[in-house]
Short mmCIF file of N, CA, C and O in Angstrom, two decimals:
data_model
loop_
_atom_site.label_atom_id
_atom_site.label_comp_id
_atom_site.label_asym_id
_atom_site.label_seq_id
_atom_site.Cartn_x
_atom_site.Cartn_y
_atom_site.Cartn_z
N MET D 1 81.02 134.33 93.72
CA MET D 1 81.07 132.97 94.21
C MET D 1 81.50 132.00 93.11
O MET D 1 82.33 131.13 93.35
N LYS D 2 80.91 132.15 91.91
CA LYS D 2 81.27 131.27 90.80
C LYS D 2 82.72 131.47 90.40
O LYS D 2 83.40 130.52 90.05
N LYS D 3 83.19 132.74 90.46
CA LYS D 3 84.58 133.01 90.11
C LYS D 3 85.51 132.36 91.13
O LYS D 3 86.57 131.85 90.78
N GLY D 4 85.12 132.34 92.39
CA GLY D 4 85.94 131.72 93.44
C GLY D 4 86.04 130.21 93.25
O GLY D 4 87.11 129.62 93.41
N ILE D 5 84.92 129.60 92.90
CA ILE D 5 84.92 128.15 92.66
C ILE D 5 85.76 127.82 91.43
O ILE D 5 86.54 126.88 91.42
N PHE D 6 85.60 128.65 90.37
CA PHE D 6 86.38 128.43 89.16
C PHE D 6 87.87 128.60 89.45
O PHE D 6 88.69 127.79 88.98
N LEU D 7 88.24 129.61 90.22
CA LEU D 7 89.64 129.84 90.57
C LEU D 7 90.18 128.67 91.39
O LEU D 7 91.29 128.19 91.15
N LEU D 8 89.41 128.20 92.36
CA LEU D 8 89.81 127.05 93.17
C LEU D 8 89.97 125.80 92.31
O LEU D 8 90.93 125.04 92.46
N TRP D 9 89.06 125.60 91.37
CA TRP D 9 89.15 124.47 90.46
C TRP D 9 90.41 124.55 89.60
O TRP D 9 91.10 123.55 89.40
N CYS D 10 90.74 125.75 89.08
CA CYS D 10 91.95 125.94 88.27
C CYS D 10 93.22 125.66 89.08
O CYS D 10 94.15 125.02 88.59
N ILE D 11 93.24 126.15 90.31
CA ILE D 11 94.41 125.92 91.17
C ILE D 11 94.57 124.43 91.43
O ILE D 11 95.67 123.89 91.37
N THR D 12 93.47 123.75 91.70
CA THR D 12 93.52 122.31 91.93
C THR D 12 93.98 121.57 90.69
O THR D 12 94.81 120.66 90.76
N LEU D 13 93.47 121.97 89.53
CA LEU D 13 93.85 121.32 88.28
C LEU D 13 95.33 121.49 88.00
O LEU D 13 96.02 120.53 87.68
N PHE D 14 95.85 122.70 88.15
CA PHE D 14 97.28 122.92 87.91
C PHE D 14 98.15 122.27 88.98
O PHE D 14 99.24 121.82 88.71
N GLY D 15 97.65 122.22 90.19
CA GLY D 15 98.41 121.58 91.28
C GLY D 15 98.50 120.07 91.11
O GLY D 15 99.49 119.46 91.48
N CYS D 16 97.48 119.48 90.54
CA CYS D 16 97.46 118.02 90.37
C CYS D 16 98.17 117.57 89.11
O CYS D 16 98.51 116.40 88.98
N SER D 17 98.37 118.47 88.17
CA SER D 17 99.06 118.05 86.94
C SER D 17 100.51 117.78 87.27
O SER D 17 101.22 118.63 87.80
N GLY D 18 100.94 116.55 87.00
CA GLY D 18 102.29 116.12 87.37
C GLY D 18 103.34 116.63 86.41
O GLY D 18 103.09 116.90 85.25
N ASP D 19 104.54 116.73 86.91
CA ASP D 19 105.70 117.08 86.11
C ASP D 19 106.21 115.81 85.46
O ASP D 19 106.51 114.84 86.13
N GLU D 20 106.31 115.81 84.13
CA GLU D 20 106.73 114.60 83.41
C GLU D 20 108.14 114.16 83.79
O GLU D 20 108.45 113.00 83.75
N SER D 21 109.00 115.11 84.15
CA SER D 21 110.38 114.73 84.48
C SER D 21 110.45 113.95 85.79
O SER D 21 111.40 113.23 86.02
N ALA D 22 109.45 114.10 86.64
CA ALA D 22 109.44 113.38 87.91
C ALA D 22 108.80 112.00 87.78
O ALA D 22 108.82 111.22 88.72
N ALA D 23 108.24 111.71 86.61
CA ALA D 23 107.56 110.43 86.41
C ALA D 23 108.58 109.30 86.29
O ALA D 23 109.75 109.52 86.01
N ASN D 24 108.09 108.11 86.48
CA ASN D 24 108.95 106.94 86.31
C ASN D 24 109.37 106.82 84.85
O ASN D 24 108.61 107.13 83.94
N LYS D 25 110.59 106.35 84.65
CA LYS D 25 111.12 106.12 83.31
C LYS D 25 111.35 104.64 83.14
O LYS D 25 111.47 103.90 84.11
N ARG D 26 111.44 104.22 81.90
CA ARG D 26 111.64 102.81 81.59
C ARG D 26 113.14 102.52 81.48
O ARG D 26 113.88 103.30 80.90
N TYR D 27 113.54 101.38 82.01
CA TYR D 27 114.92 100.92 81.94
C TYR D 27 114.91 99.45 81.52
O TYR D 27 113.99 98.71 81.88
N VAL D 28 115.92 99.06 80.79
CA VAL D 28 116.05 97.67 80.35
C VAL D 28 117.17 97.01 81.15
O VAL D 28 118.30 97.49 81.16
N LEU D 29 116.83 95.93 81.83
CA LEU D 29 117.81 95.14 82.57
C LEU D 29 118.21 93.98 81.67
O LEU D 29 117.34 93.26 81.16
N SER D 30 119.49 93.81 81.46
CA SER D 30 119.94 92.63 80.71
C SER D 30 121.09 91.99 81.49
O SER D 30 122.00 92.66 81.93
N ILE D 31 120.97 90.69 81.64
CA ILE D 31 121.95 89.94 82.41
C ILE D 31 122.47 88.81 81.53
O ILE D 31 121.70 87.98 81.04
N ALA D 32 123.78 88.82 81.32
CA ALA D 32 124.41 87.77 80.51
C ALA D 32 124.51 86.50 81.35
O ALA D 32 124.92 86.53 82.51
N LEU D 33 124.11 85.40 80.74
CA LEU D 33 124.10 84.11 81.42
C LEU D 33 124.90 83.11 80.60
O LEU D 33 124.96 83.18 79.38
N GLU D 34 125.47 82.18 81.30
CA GLU D 34 126.12 81.05 80.64
C GLU D 34 125.17 79.88 80.79
O GLU D 34 125.02 79.33 81.88
N GLY D 35 124.51 79.54 79.71
CA GLY D 35 123.51 78.48 79.75
C GLY D 35 124.10 77.14 79.41
O GLY D 35 125.15 77.03 78.79
N ALA D 36 123.41 76.10 79.82
CA ALA D 36 123.85 74.73 79.52
C ALA D 36 123.42 74.36 78.12
O ALA D 36 122.29 74.59 77.72
N GLY D 37 124.35 73.82 77.37
CA GLY D 37 124.04 73.32 76.03
C GLY D 37 123.47 71.93 76.11
O GLY D 37 123.08 71.45 77.17
N GLY D 38 123.47 71.25 75.01
CA GLY D 38 122.89 69.91 74.98
C GLY D 38 123.84 68.81 75.41
O GLY D 38 123.43 67.69 75.63
N GLY D 39 125.14 69.11 75.53
CA GLY D 39 126.11 68.05 75.79
C GLY D 39 126.49 67.92 77.25
O GLY D 39 125.97 68.60 78.11
N ARG D 40 127.45 67.00 77.50
CA ARG D 40 127.89 66.74 78.88
C ARG D 40 128.99 67.67 79.34
O ARG D 40 129.08 68.00 80.50
N SER D 41 129.87 68.06 78.44
CA SER D 41 131.02 68.87 78.85
C SER D 41 130.70 70.36 78.74
O SER D 41 129.77 70.76 78.07
N ALA D 42 131.52 71.17 79.41
CA ALA D 42 131.29 72.61 79.44
C ALA D 42 131.83 73.32 78.21
O ALA D 42 131.45 74.44 77.94
N GLY D 43 132.69 72.75 77.44
CA GLY D 43 133.37 73.40 76.33
C GLY D 43 132.46 74.04 75.30
O GLY D 43 131.81 75.03 75.54
N PRO D 44 132.39 73.49 74.10
CA PRO D 44 131.66 74.11 73.01
C PRO D 44 130.14 74.06 73.16
O PRO D 44 129.43 74.69 72.42
N ASN D 45 129.65 73.30 74.12
CA ASN D 45 128.21 73.19 74.29
C ASN D 45 127.61 74.28 75.16
O ASN D 45 126.41 74.31 75.35
N MET D 46 128.44 75.17 75.70
CA MET D 46 127.93 76.24 76.53
C MET D 46 127.35 77.33 75.63
O MET D 46 127.95 77.69 74.62
N GLU D 47 126.21 77.83 75.96
CA GLU D 47 125.54 78.85 75.17
C GLU D 47 125.47 80.15 75.96
O GLU D 47 125.21 80.14 77.15
N GLU D 48 125.71 81.24 75.27
CA GLU D 48 125.53 82.56 75.86
C GLU D 48 124.05 82.90 75.76
O GLU D 48 123.45 82.81 74.69
N GLN D 49 123.47 83.27 76.88
CA GLN D 49 122.07 83.67 76.91
C GLN D 49 121.97 85.05 77.54
O GLN D 49 122.84 85.44 78.32
N ILE D 50 120.92 85.77 77.23
CA ILE D 50 120.69 87.08 77.82
C ILE D 50 119.30 87.07 78.43
O ILE D 50 118.31 86.77 77.76
N ASP D 51 119.21 87.38 79.72
CA ASP D 51 117.93 87.55 80.41
C ASP D 51 117.60 89.03 80.33
O ASP D 51 118.37 89.87 80.81
N VAL D 52 116.49 89.38 79.70
CA VAL D 52 116.11 90.78 79.50
C VAL D 52 114.78 91.04 80.18
O VAL D 52 113.85 90.24 80.09
N ASP D 53 114.70 92.18 80.85
CA ASP D 53 113.47 92.60 81.52
C ASP D 53 113.38 94.12 81.45
O ASP D 53 114.40 94.80 81.42
N THR D 54 112.18 94.65 81.41
CA THR D 54 111.97 96.09 81.41
C THR D 54 111.31 96.47 82.73
O THR D 54 110.35 95.84 83.15
N VAL D 55 111.86 97.50 83.37
CA VAL D 55 111.32 97.99 84.64
C VAL D 55 111.09 99.49 84.54
O VAL D 55 111.65 100.16 83.67
N THR D 56 110.27 100.01 85.43
CA THR D 56 110.09 101.45 85.55
C THR D 56 110.65 101.87 86.90
O THR D 56 110.49 101.16 87.89
N ALA D 57 111.29 103.03 86.90
CA ALA D 57 111.88 103.54 88.13
C ALA D 57 112.00 105.05 88.03
O ALA D 57 112.14 105.60 86.94
N PRO D 58 111.98 105.74 89.18
CA PRO D 58 112.08 107.20 89.17
C PRO D 58 113.50 107.71 88.93
O PRO D 58 113.67 108.88 88.60
N SER D 59 114.50 106.84 89.08
CA SER D 59 115.89 107.30 88.93
C SER D 59 116.76 106.13 88.46
O SER D 59 116.41 104.97 88.64
N PRO D 60 117.92 106.46 87.89
CA PRO D 60 118.85 105.40 87.50
C PRO D 60 119.29 104.54 88.69
O PRO D 60 119.45 103.33 88.54
N LEU D 61 119.48 105.15 89.85
CA LEU D 61 119.90 104.40 91.02
C LEU D 61 118.84 103.37 91.42
O LEU D 61 119.16 102.22 91.74
N GLU D 62 117.59 103.75 91.35
CA GLU D 62 116.51 102.81 91.68
C GLU D 62 116.43 101.69 90.63
O GLU D 62 116.20 100.54 90.97
N ALA D 63 116.65 102.03 89.38
CA ALA D 63 116.66 101.01 88.32
C ALA D 63 117.82 100.04 88.54
O ALA D 63 117.67 98.83 88.37
N TYR D 64 118.98 100.56 88.94
CA TYR D 64 120.13 99.71 89.23
C TYR D 64 119.80 98.77 90.39
O TYR D 64 120.15 97.59 90.36
N SER D 65 119.12 99.28 91.40
CA SER D 65 118.72 98.46 92.54
C SER D 65 117.82 97.31 92.09
O SER D 65 117.98 96.16 92.54
N LYS D 66 116.90 97.59 91.20
CA LYS D 66 116.04 96.53 90.67
C LYS D 66 116.86 95.52 89.87
O LYS D 66 116.57 94.32 89.88
N GLY D 67 117.88 95.99 89.17
CA GLY D 67 118.76 95.10 88.43
C GLY D 67 119.52 94.16 89.36
O GLY D 67 119.67 92.97 89.07
N VAL D 68 119.99 94.69 90.48
CA VAL D 68 120.71 93.87 91.47
C VAL D 68 119.78 92.81 92.04
O VAL D 68 120.16 91.66 92.23
N GLN D 69 118.53 93.18 92.29
CA GLN D 69 117.56 92.22 92.80
C GLN D 69 117.33 91.10 91.79
O GLN D 69 117.25 89.92 92.15
N ARG D 70 117.24 91.46 90.51
CA ARG D 70 117.04 90.46 89.47
C ARG D 70 118.27 89.55 89.36
O ARG D 70 118.15 88.34 89.19
N TYR D 71 119.45 90.14 89.45
CA TYR D 71 120.71 89.40 89.41
C TYR D 71 120.74 88.37 90.55
O TYR D 71 121.08 87.21 90.34
N ALA D 72 120.36 88.81 91.76
CA ALA D 72 120.34 87.91 92.91
C ALA D 72 119.32 86.79 92.71
O ALA D 72 119.59 85.64 93.07
N ALA D 73 118.19 87.12 92.12
CA ALA D 73 117.17 86.09 91.87
C ALA D 73 117.71 85.03 90.91
O ALA D 73 117.43 83.83 91.08
N LEU D 74 118.49 85.45 89.92
CA LEU D 74 119.07 84.47 89.00
C LEU D 74 120.12 83.61 89.70
O LEU D 74 120.25 82.42 89.39
N LEU D 75 120.88 84.19 90.63
CA LEU D 75 121.82 83.38 91.41
C LEU D 75 121.08 82.30 92.19
O LEU D 75 121.53 81.15 92.27
N MET D 76 119.94 82.66 92.76
CA MET D 76 119.14 81.69 93.51
C MET D 76 118.57 80.63 92.56
O MET D 76 118.50 79.46 92.91
N HIS D 77 118.18 81.06 91.35
CA HIS D 77 117.63 80.13 90.37
C HIS D 77 118.67 79.08 89.98
O HIS D 77 118.34 77.89 89.83
N ILE D 78 119.91 79.50 89.82
CA ILE D 78 120.99 78.56 89.47
C ILE D 78 121.13 77.49 90.54
O ILE D 78 121.32 76.32 90.25
N GLN D 79 121.01 77.89 91.80
CA GLN D 79 121.13 76.93 92.89
C GLN D 79 119.99 75.92 92.86
O GLN D 79 120.20 74.72 93.08
N GLN D 80 118.80 76.40 92.55
CA GLN D 80 117.64 75.53 92.55
C GLN D 80 117.60 74.64 91.30
O GLN D 80 117.20 73.49 91.38
N PHE D 81 117.98 75.20 90.15
CA PHE D 81 117.92 74.47 88.88
C PHE D 81 119.28 74.54 88.18
O PHE D 81 119.45 75.26 87.20
N PRO D 82 120.26 73.81 88.67
CA PRO D 82 121.63 73.92 88.14
C PRO D 82 121.77 73.46 86.68
O PRO D 82 122.75 73.80 86.04
N ASP D 83 120.83 72.72 86.16
CA ASP D 83 120.94 72.25 84.78
C ASP D 83 120.49 73.29 83.76
O ASP D 83 120.76 73.14 82.57
N SER D 84 119.80 74.35 84.20
CA SER D 84 119.28 75.33 83.25
C SER D 84 120.28 76.45 82.95
O SER D 84 120.39 76.88 81.81
N ILE D 85 120.98 76.92 83.96
CA ILE D 85 121.95 78.01 83.80
C ILE D 85 123.20 77.62 84.58
O ILE D 85 123.11 77.15 85.71
N LYS D 86 124.34 77.82 83.99
CA LYS D 86 125.60 77.48 84.66
C LYS D 86 126.16 78.65 85.46
O LYS D 86 126.73 78.46 86.52
N ALA D 87 126.05 79.88 84.94
CA ALA D 87 126.63 81.03 85.63
C ALA D 87 125.95 82.32 85.19
O ALA D 87 125.44 82.42 84.08
N VAL D 88 125.95 83.29 86.10
CA VAL D 88 125.48 84.64 85.80
C VAL D 88 126.73 85.48 85.57
O VAL D 88 127.64 85.48 86.40
N LYS D 89 126.80 86.16 84.44
CA LYS D 89 128.03 86.85 84.08
C LYS D 89 128.02 88.34 84.36
O LYS D 89 128.87 88.85 85.06
N GLU D 90 127.08 89.08 83.79
CA GLU D 90 127.18 90.54 83.83
C GLU D 90 125.80 91.17 83.87
O GLU D 90 124.87 90.71 83.21
N LEU D 91 125.68 92.26 84.64
CA LEU D 91 124.45 93.04 84.72
C LEU D 91 124.62 94.33 83.93
O LEU D 91 125.60 95.06 84.13
N ASN D 92 123.68 94.61 83.04
CA ASN D 92 123.63 95.88 82.31
C ASN D 92 122.26 96.50 82.52
O ASN D 92 121.24 95.81 82.44
N VAL D 93 122.26 97.80 82.79
CA VAL D 93 121.01 98.54 82.93
C VAL D 93 121.08 99.72 81.97
O VAL D 93 122.01 100.52 82.03
N ARG D 94 120.12 99.79 81.07
CA ARG D 94 120.12 100.84 80.05
C ARG D 94 118.84 101.67 80.12
O ARG D 94 117.79 101.14 80.45
N ASP D 95 118.99 102.96 79.81
CA ASP D 95 117.82 103.83 79.80
C ASP D 95 117.08 103.71 78.48
O ASP D 95 117.43 102.88 77.63
N GLU D 96 116.06 104.55 78.28
CA GLU D 96 115.23 104.46 77.08
C GLU D 96 116.01 104.73 75.80
O GLU D 96 115.63 104.26 74.73
N GLN D 97 117.09 105.49 75.89
CA GLN D 97 117.91 105.79 74.72
C GLN D 97 118.97 104.72 74.47
O GLN D 97 119.75 104.82 73.53
N GLY D 98 119.06 103.73 75.34
CA GLY D 98 120.03 102.66 75.18
C GLY D 98 121.37 102.94 75.85
O GLY D 98 122.32 102.20 75.66
N ASN D 99 121.46 104.01 76.63
CA ASN D 99 122.70 104.35 77.32
C ASN D 99 122.86 103.54 78.60
O ASN D 99 121.90 103.36 79.35
N ASP D 100 124.07 103.08 78.85
CA ASP D 100 124.38 102.34 80.07
C ASP D 100 124.34 103.32 81.25
O ASP D 100 125.07 104.31 81.25
N ILE D 101 123.50 103.05 82.24
CA ILE D 101 123.35 104.00 83.34
C ILE D 101 124.41 103.83 84.43
O ILE D 101 124.51 104.67 85.31
N LYS D 102 125.19 102.76 84.36
CA LYS D 102 126.22 102.56 85.39
C LYS D 102 127.18 103.74 85.45
O LYS D 102 127.68 104.08 86.50
N GLN D 103 127.42 104.37 84.28
CA GLN D 103 128.35 105.51 84.24
C GLN D 103 127.80 106.71 85.00
O GLN D 103 128.56 107.55 85.48
N SER D 104 126.47 106.81 85.13
CA SER D 104 125.87 107.94 85.83
C SER D 104 125.74 107.71 87.33
O SER D 104 125.34 108.61 88.06
N ILE D 105 126.07 106.51 87.79
CA ILE D 105 125.98 106.17 89.21
C ILE D 105 127.40 105.92 89.72
O ILE D 105 128.13 105.13 89.14
N SER D 106 127.74 106.57 90.80
CA SER D 106 129.10 106.40 91.33
C SER D 106 129.31 104.97 91.85
O SER D 106 128.35 104.29 92.23
N GLN D 107 130.56 104.55 91.87
CA GLN D 107 130.90 103.22 92.37
C GLN D 107 130.45 103.06 93.82
O GLN D 107 129.96 102.01 94.22
N LYS D 108 130.58 104.13 94.59
CA LYS D 108 130.17 104.09 96.00
C LYS D 108 128.67 103.83 96.11
O LYS D 108 128.24 103.04 96.96
N GLN D 109 127.86 104.47 95.27
CA GLN D 109 126.42 104.25 95.30
C GLN D 109 126.07 102.84 94.85
O GLN D 109 125.20 102.20 95.45
N ARG D 110 126.74 102.35 93.82
CA ARG D 110 126.48 100.97 93.35
C ARG D 110 126.84 99.96 94.44
O ARG D 110 126.09 99.02 94.69
N ASP D 111 127.98 100.16 95.08
CA ASP D 111 128.38 99.27 96.17
C ASP D 111 127.39 99.33 97.32
O ASP D 111 127.09 98.32 97.95
N SER D 112 126.87 100.52 97.59
CA SER D 112 125.90 100.68 98.67
C SER D 112 124.61 99.91 98.37
O SER D 112 124.04 99.26 99.26
N VAL D 113 124.16 99.95 97.13
CA VAL D 113 122.97 99.19 96.74
C VAL D 113 123.19 97.70 96.97
O VAL D 113 122.35 97.01 97.54
N ILE D 114 124.35 97.21 96.55
CA ILE D 114 124.65 95.78 96.71
C ILE D 114 124.76 95.41 98.19
O ILE D 114 124.21 94.40 98.62
N MET D 115 125.44 96.22 98.96
CA MET D 115 125.59 95.93 100.40
C MET D 115 124.25 95.97 101.12
O MET D 115 123.99 95.15 102.01
N ASN D 116 123.38 96.92 100.75
CA ASN D 116 122.05 96.97 101.35
C ASN D 116 121.27 95.71 101.03
O ASN D 116 120.55 95.17 101.88
N PHE D 117 121.41 95.21 99.81
CA PHE D 117 120.71 93.97 99.46
C PHE D 117 121.28 92.80 100.23
O PHE D 117 120.53 91.93 100.69
N ILE D 118 122.60 92.73 100.37
CA ILE D 118 123.22 91.65 101.13
C ILE D 118 122.75 91.67 102.58
O ILE D 118 122.40 90.63 103.15
N GLN D 119 122.68 92.85 103.17
CA GLN D 119 122.20 92.96 104.55
C GLN D 119 120.75 92.54 104.65
O GLN D 119 120.35 91.86 105.60
N PHE D 120 119.94 92.92 103.66
CA PHE D 120 118.55 92.49 103.62
C PHE D 120 118.46 90.97 103.54
O PHE D 120 117.69 90.33 104.25
N ALA D 121 119.29 90.38 102.67
CA ALA D 121 119.26 88.92 102.48
C ALA D 121 119.67 88.19 103.76
O ALA D 121 119.12 87.15 104.09
N ARG D 122 120.64 88.74 104.47
CA ARG D 122 121.07 88.12 105.73
C ARG D 122 119.96 88.11 106.76
O ARG D 122 119.83 87.16 107.54
N ARG D 123 119.16 89.16 106.80
CA ARG D 123 118.10 89.28 107.80
C ARG D 123 116.83 88.53 107.42
O ARG D 123 116.00 88.24 108.27
N SER D 124 116.65 88.26 106.14
CA SER D 124 115.38 87.68 105.69
C SER D 124 115.47 86.16 105.61
O SER D 124 116.50 85.56 105.89
N THR D 125 114.37 85.59 105.21
CA THR D 125 114.32 84.14 105.03
C THR D 125 114.17 83.82 103.55
O THR D 125 113.26 83.11 103.14
N ILE D 126 115.05 84.38 102.74
CA ILE D 126 115.02 84.13 101.30
C ILE D 126 115.38 82.66 101.08
O ILE D 126 116.40 82.19 101.56
N PRO D 127 114.54 81.95 100.34
CA PRO D 127 114.85 80.54 100.07
C PRO D 127 116.18 80.41 99.36
O PRO D 127 116.53 81.21 98.51
N TYR D 128 116.93 79.40 99.71
CA TYR D 128 118.19 79.03 99.09
C TYR D 128 119.35 79.96 99.43
O TYR D 128 120.46 79.71 99.02
N TYR D 129 119.11 81.05 100.16
CA TYR D 129 120.20 81.98 100.46
C TYR D 129 121.35 81.27 101.16
O TYR D 129 122.51 81.45 100.81
N GLU D 130 121.02 80.43 102.14
CA GLU D 130 122.06 79.73 102.90
C GLU D 130 122.80 78.72 102.03
O GLU D 130 123.95 78.41 102.27
N ARG D 131 122.12 78.19 101.01
CA ARG D 131 122.70 77.12 100.21
C ARG D 131 123.52 77.62 99.03
O ARG D 131 124.24 76.85 98.41
N VAL D 132 123.38 78.90 98.67
CA VAL D 132 124.15 79.42 97.54
C VAL D 132 125.57 79.70 98.02
O VAL D 132 125.81 80.59 98.80
N LYS D 133 126.47 78.88 97.54
CA LYS D 133 127.86 79.01 97.96
C LYS D 133 128.41 80.36 97.50
O LYS D 133 128.27 80.73 96.34
N ASP D 134 129.00 81.09 98.43
CA ASP D 134 129.60 82.39 98.14
C ASP D 134 128.61 83.37 97.50
O ASP D 134 128.96 84.13 96.60
N PHE D 135 127.36 83.36 97.96
CA PHE D 135 126.33 84.24 97.41
C PHE D 135 126.79 85.69 97.38
O PHE D 135 126.64 86.38 96.38
N GLU D 136 127.35 86.15 98.48
CA GLU D 136 127.73 87.55 98.56
C GLU D 136 128.85 87.90 97.58
O GLU D 136 128.82 88.95 96.94
N LEU D 137 129.80 87.01 97.42
CA LEU D 137 130.88 87.26 96.45
C LEU D 137 130.34 87.24 95.02
O LEU D 137 130.74 88.05 94.19
N LYS D 138 129.44 86.33 94.75
CA LYS D 138 128.84 86.26 93.41
C LYS D 138 128.00 87.50 93.13
O LYS D 138 128.00 88.00 92.00
N LEU D 139 127.32 88.01 94.15
CA LEU D 139 126.50 89.20 93.96
C LEU D 139 127.37 90.42 93.68
O LEU D 139 126.99 91.30 92.92
N MET D 140 128.57 90.44 94.25
CA MET D 140 129.46 91.58 94.02
C MET D 140 129.93 91.65 92.58
O MET D 140 130.38 92.70 92.12
N THR D 141 129.80 90.58 91.80
CA THR D 141 130.19 90.65 90.39
C THR D 141 129.24 91.51 89.58
O THR D 141 129.53 91.86 88.45
N ALA D 142 128.10 91.89 90.17
CA ALA D 142 127.15 92.78 89.48
C ALA D 142 127.67 94.20 89.42
O ALA D 142 127.17 95.01 88.66
N ARG D 143 128.70 94.51 90.21
CA ARG D 143 129.23 95.87 90.26
C ARG D 143 129.58 96.33 88.88
O ARG D 143 129.63 97.40 88.50
#
């Protein structure tokens, strides 16, 4: 009886121990922004800014999806607070080693992520979505 309980306990212990490769990994999202400087004109007073965030995801595709969501949130932020950021330029998603993961995701998959988000945005009541001029075209620049 004791051997049976011990065997059952061992099976449960080994069954519950997770595979590290299936665990979430860390990714760094960085989005280049064109920020407003201190002056009135757009010329030399424009500052390059980088919005950086760290996310966890089970796959590069999921991390890219989170990056697209962050990119869209910044587009909405520009509409609400036009004096803080002038434009969103580029989305980069890097793994823990600093490698750009876009190369590991096909263009078709990246486009699918963006289109799924656009369809979600059309169906939802995201604030400012209707007011962001050319939101969908601007979101496609994340490709």
